[in-house]
């Protein structure tokens, strides 16, 4: 089923009917919330349209409800913060994020993500779980005639940014910590019998100063660890700026014949980095 079209009244009468007939803020502002509000406010302003004071007041009340958040399950959520190819992300109370598929036909992807996160949380090393989002709840949410799978997950702490914002290639010493942490993130899943399935820049959140990393969006989780290493290696190759010859050969070898043991590969990478650069030294990453 397609998304509900934006409310587009042509005069004050139609605008008042739309506002007074809306059962909730979510219904009135289902599509293009800000544009819908501006259009309705312009048509219903009492200074311009006498007799619309009640509709204008209800519009203001519904907009206040929308901007302070609506309740989905047990969580109050605000306006969308990110529109992905598969899902919408909404900020939720208690420093969480609500994730809903844009199309109910993708409910199975959200269920797959929830199952993957549960498995990793149950079987992963607790010291390493900050590399993976934490699943707080997963449930079916009905709005009108549409039912969607909802996942409530932990929000990345302030300071994390998607790796996709990094447009320029980086010094290999800066890429090194991203590379290492990516291997840890997929390695956690591999030990639990899973793979991520879509190790792409937009799914990798990094903290440039604290050198933190979180691998998000587990909707494509599967059981092909070598595929994770192949994707991860392609990502790293795209970041490296003029790497040493031995590093270039290492990453290209991982792309051509990706191993399935991320932990063994991490040990090999550490040996290479020590040979090239000596003991690890902190370098703040400037983006």
Tab-separated table of N, CA and C in Angstrom, residues 32-44:
chain	number	residue	atom	x	y	z
A	32	UNK	N	4.884	14.793	4.495
A	32	UNK	CA	5.364	16.175	4.438
A	32	UNK	C	4.801	16.999	5.593
A	33	UNK	N	5.116	16.667	6.836
A	33	UNK	CA	4.503	17.345	7.986
A	33	UNK	C	4.666	18.860	7.972
A	34	UNK	N	5.905	19.340	7.768
A	34	UNK	CA	6.129	20.782	7.832
A	34	UNK	C	5.382	21.513	6.726
A	35	UNK	N	5.417	20.954	5.502
A	35	UNK	CA	4.713	21.591	4.401
A	35	UNK	C	3.213	21.592	4.608
A	36	UNK	N	2.675	20.494	5.132
A	36	UNK	CA	1.238	20.418	5.411
A	36	UNK	C	0.833	21.454	6.444
A	37	UNK	N	1.633	21.579	7.500
A	37	UNK	CA	1.306	22.554	8.546
A	37	UNK	C	1.321	23.979	7.988
A	38	UNK	N	2.339	24.338	7.227
A	38	UNK	CA	2.424	25.701	6.684
A	38	UNK	C	1.247	26.002	5.765
A	39	UNK	N	0.895	25.034	4.931
A	39	UNK	CA	-0.207	25.226	3.989
A	39	UNK	C	-1.525	25.432	4.734
A	40	UNK	N	-1.779	24.602	5.739
A	40	UNK	CA	-3.023	24.719	6.503
A	40	UNK	C	-3.054	25.998	7.324
A	41	UNK	N	-1.938	26.343	7.941
A	41	UNK	CA	-1.896	27.555	8.765
A	41	UNK	C	-2.162	28.796	7.926
A	42	UNK	N	-1.641	28.813	6.712
A	42	UNK	CA	-1.858	29.963	5.834
A	42	UNK	C	-3.336	30.091	5.462
A	43	UNK	N	-3.993	28.974	5.192
A	43	UNK	CA	-5.403	29.014	4.800
A	43	UNK	C	-6.336	29.296	5.974
A	44	UNK	N	-5.919	28.892	7.184
A	44	UNK	CA	-6.828	28.972	8.333
A	44	UNK	C	-6.555	30.145	9.262
